[in-house]
């Protein structure tokens, strides 16, 4: 959370941070000590000193956001601009190029999505069909999903959308990947990736804080 939202973090109390990430104040305090700092305040000062050395576009935009209400159309659109800028901060162009190569070389592209991210899956399917790729959307759950998984091969590619939380079904697909060996592209709002997820390329998308309303502007821009 700190890496993804340093400018928000330095303005927050320890209680604010705990509520935002769904944790507790003692846990956040222990985290600061485990990182080598005396307390939470020293951790905040270290983050402040770090971001003072650099002021990326998203940092410049954050001051504008402070005076805008996200309840207004202009405020909402500026918030989406901020999310896209934050996504850009963490964009690895080599990874993006590799993702393109993975799509081009795949026999079949399977797409897993759930909830609001179904709109992103449909957008991706529409775009890839224009390039003549064989694209197969996966059902969000139930036994029907497992029936499709029986047809996955190591020459296929599975693209998943998880964002803040990894759906249980997506976790099953990732576990199955360890057996079959098909590569995966994972659109996620979490910077941390499990080290046992080999052959899984993660593309980070910032959609806002965990507790706020999330739109699909940044994921659509990355797609």
Coordinates of C-alpha atoms in Angstrom, one line a residue:
X1 CA 0.0 0.0 0.0
X2 CA 2.8 2.4 0.9
X3 CA 4.6 1.8 -2.4
X4 CA 1.4 2.3 -4.4
X5 CA 0.1 5.3 -2.5
X6 CA 3.1 7.1 -0.8
X7 CA 1.5 10.6 -1.1
X8 CA -1.7 9.5 0.6
X9 CA 0.2 7.5 3.2
X10 CA 2.2 10.5 4.5
X11 CA -1.0 12.4 5.2
X12 CA -2.6 9.5 7.2
X13 CA -2.5 8.7 10.9
X14 CA -1.8 5.1 12.0
X15 CA -5.5 4.6 12.5
X16 CA -6.3 5.9 9.0
X17 CA -3.8 3.4 7.5
X18 CA -5.1 0.5 9.6
X19 CA -8.7 1.2 8.5
X20 CA -7.7 1.7 4.9
X21 CA -6.0 -1.6 4.5
X22 CA -8.4 -3.5 6.8
X23 CA -5.9 -4.2 9.5
X24 CA -5.2 -2.9 13.1
X25 CA -3.1 -0.2 14.6
X26 CA -0.8 -2.7 16.5
X27 CA -0.2 -4.6 13.3
X28 CA 0.8 -1.4 11.4
X29 CA 3.0 -0.4 14.4
X30 CA 4.7 -3.8 14.4
X31 CA 5.2 -3.6 10.6
X32 CA 7.1 -0.3 11.1
X33 CA 9.4 -1.9 13.6
X34 CA 10.0 -5.0 11.5
X35 CA 11.1 -2.6 8.7
X36 CA 13.8 -1.3 11.0
X37 CA 12.1 2.0 12.2
X38 CA 11.6 3.0 15.8
X39 CA 7.9 3.7 15.3
X40 CA 5.2 4.6 12.8
X41 CA 6.2 8.2 12.8
X42 CA 9.8 7.4 11.7
X43 CA 8.5 5.2 8.9
X44 CA 6.3 8.1 7.6
X45 CA 9.3 10.5 7.8
X46 CA 11.3 8.0 5.7
X47 CA 8.6 7.8 3.1
X48 CA 8.3 11.6 3.0
X49 CA 12.1 12.0 2.5
X50 CA 12.0 9.4 -0.3
X51 CA 9.2 11.1 -2.3
X52 CA 10.7 14.6 -1.7
X53 CA 13.5 13.5 -4.0
X54 CA 11.1 12.9 -6.8
X55 CA 7.8 14.4 -7.9
X56 CA 6.2 12.3 -10.5
X57 CA 3.1 13.3 -12.4
X58 CA 0.8 11.6 -10.0
X59 CA 2.4 13.5 -7.1
X60 CA 1.8 16.8 -8.9
X61 CA -1.8 15.9 -9.5
X62 CA -2.5 14.9 -5.9
X63 CA -2.6 18.6 -4.9
X64 CA -5.3 19.2 -7.4
X65 CA -7.3 16.3 -6.1
X66 CA -7.3 17.8 -2.6
X67 CA -9.4 20.7 -3.8
X68 CA -11.8 18.6 -6.0
X69 CA -14.8 16.7 -4.8
X70 CA -15.0 13.3 -6.4
X71 CA -18.8 13.7 -6.2
X72 CA -18.6 16.2 -9.1
X73 CA -18.1 15.1 -12.7
X74 CA -14.9 17.1 -12.9
X75 CA -13.6 15.7 -9.6
X76 CA -14.5 12.1 -10.6
X77 CA -12.7 12.5 -14.0
X78 CA -9.6 14.0 -12.3
X79 CA -9.6 11.0 -9.9
X80 CA -9.5 8.7 -13.0
X81 CA -6.7 10.8 -14.4
X82 CA -4.8 10.3 -11.1
X83 CA -5.4 6.5 -11.3
X84 CA -4.0 6.4 -14.8
X85 CA -1.0 8.4 -13.8
X86 CA -0.3 6.1 -10.8
X87 CA -0.6 3.1 -13.2
X88 CA 1.9 4.7 -15.5
X89 CA 4.3 5.2 -12.6
X90 CA 4.6 1.4 -12.1
X91 CA 4.4 0.5 -15.8
X92 CA 7.2 -1.7 -17.0
X93 CA 7.4 -1.3 -20.8
X94 CA 9.5 -4.5 -21.1
X95 CA 6.7 -6.4 -19.3
X96 CA 4.1 -4.8 -21.5
X97 CA 6.0 -5.8 -24.6
X98 CA 6.4 -9.3 -23.3
X99 CA 2.7 -9.5 -22.7
X100 CA 2.1 -8.6 -26.3
X101 CA 4.4 -11.4 -27.4
X102 CA 2.6 -13.9 -25.2
X103 CA -0.7 -13.0 -26.8
X104 CA 0.6 -13.2 -30.3
X105 CA 2.2 -16.6 -29.8
X106 CA -0.7 -18.3 -28.0
X107 CA -2.9 -20.8 -29.8
X108 CA -5.9 -19.9 -27.8
X109 CA -6.4 -16.9 -25.4
X110 CA -8.7 -17.8 -22.5
X111 CA -10.0 -14.8 -20.4
X112 CA -11.2 -15.1 -16.9
X113 CA -13.1 -12.2 -15.3
X114 CA -15.8 -11.7 -12.6
X115 CA -18.1 -8.9 -11.6
X116 CA -17.4 -5.5 -13.1
X117 CA -14.2 -6.7 -14.8
X118 CA -16.3 -8.7 -17.2
X119 CA -16.5 -5.4 -19.2
X120 CA -12.7 -5.5 -19.5
X121 CA -12.8 -9.1 -20.7
X122 CA -15.3 -8.2 -23.4
X123 CA -13.3 -5.2 -24.5
X124 CA -10.1 -7.4 -24.7
X125 CA -12.0 -10.1 -26.6
X126 CA -13.3 -7.6 -29.1
X127 CA -9.9 -6.1 -29.7
X128 CA -8.1 -9.5 -30.1
X129 CA -10.7 -10.8 -32.5
X130 CA -9.8 -8.0 -34.8
X131 CA -6.3 -9.5 -35.0
X132 CA -7.7 -12.9 -35.8
X133 CA -6.9 -14.4 -32.4
X134 CA -8.9 -17.3 -31.0
X135 CA -10.4 -15.9 -27.8
X136 CA -12.5 -17.9 -25.3
X137 CA -14.2 -16.2 -22.4
X138 CA -14.4 -18.3 -19.3
X139 CA -17.5 -18.6 -17.1
X140 CA -17.1 -16.8 -13.7
X141 CA -17.5 -20.0 -11.6
X142 CA -19.3 -23.3 -11.0
X143 CA -18.5 -26.7 -12.6
X144 CA -18.7 -25.1 -16.1
X145 CA -15.4 -23.4 -15.4
X146 CA -13.7 -26.7 -14.6
X147 CA -15.0 -28.2 -17.8
X148 CA -13.3 -25.5 -19.8
X149 CA -10.0 -25.9 -17.8
X150 CA -9.8 -29.5 -19.1
X151 CA -9.0 -28.0 -22.5
X152 CA -6.1 -25.8 -21.4
X153 CA -2.7 -26.6 -23.0
X154 CA 0.8 -25.3 -22.5
X155 CA 0.5 -23.5 -25.9
X156 CA -2.5 -21.5 -24.6
X157 CA -2.5 -18.2 -22.7
X158 CA -4.9 -17.4 -19.8
X159 CA -5.5 -13.7 -19.0
X160 CA -7.1 -13.0 -15.6
X161 CA -8.5 -10.0 -13.9
X162 CA -8.2 -9.9 -10.2
X163 CA -7.5 -6.3 -9.1
X164 CA -7.9 -5.8 -5.3
X165 CA -8.6 -9.4 -4.4
X166 CA -7.8 -12.6 -6.4
X167 CA -11.1 -14.4 -6.9
X168 CA -11.1 -18.0 -5.6
X169 CA -11.7 -19.3 -9.1
X170 CA -8.7 -17.3 -10.5
X171 CA -6.7 -18.9 -7.7
X172 CA -7.7 -22.3 -8.9
X173 CA -6.7 -21.4 -12.5
X174 CA -3.3 -20.2 -11.2
X175 CA -2.8 -23.4 -9.2
X176 CA -3.8 -25.5 -12.3
X177 CA -1.2 -23.6 -14.3
X178 CA 1.6 -25.1 -12.2
X179 CA 0.5 -28.6 -13.5
X180 CA -0.2 -27.8 -17.1
X181 CA 2.4 -25.1 -17.7
X182 CA 0.3 -22.5 -19.6
X183 CA 1.5 -18.9 -19.2
X184 CA -0.8 -16.3 -17.5
X185 CA -1.2 -12.5 -17.7
X186 CA -2.7 -11.2 -14.5
X187 CA -4.3 -7.7 -14.3
X188 CA -4.1 -6.8 -10.6
X189 CA -4.2 -3.8 -8.2
X190 CA -1.7 -5.6 -5.9
X191 CA 2.0 -4.9 -6.3
X192 CA 3.0 -8.0 -4.3
X193 CA 3.2 -11.3 -6.2
X194 CA 3.7 -14.7 -4.7
X195 CA 7.2 -16.0 -5.5
X196 CA 5.7 -19.4 -6.4
X197 CA 3.7 -17.9 -9.3
X198 CA 6.1 -18.7 -12.1
X199 CA 5.3 -18.0 -15.7
X200 CA 2.7 -15.5 -14.5
X201 CA 3.2 -11.9 -15.8
X202 CA 1.5 -9.3 -13.5
X203 CA 0.3 -6.0 -14.9
X204 CA -0.4 -3.5 -12.1
X205 CA -3.4 -1.2 -12.3
X206 CA -4.1 1.5 -9.8
X207 CA -7.9 2.0 -9.3
X208 CA -7.9 3.9 -6.0
X209 CA -7.9 3.2 -2.3
X210 CA -9.4 -0.2 -1.2
X211 CA -12.4 1.6 0.5
X212 CA -13.4 3.9 -2.4
X213 CA -15.5 3.4 -5.5
X214 CA -13.5 1.9 -8.3
X215 CA -14.0 2.6 -12.0
X216 CA -12.6 0.8 -15.0
X217 CA -10.9 3.8 -16.5
X218 CA -7.3 2.8 -15.7
X219 CA -7.7 -0.9 -16.6
X220 CA -9.3 0.2 -19.9
X221 CA -6.5 2.6 -20.6
X222 CA -3.9 -0.1 -20.0
X223 CA -5.8 -2.6 -22.2

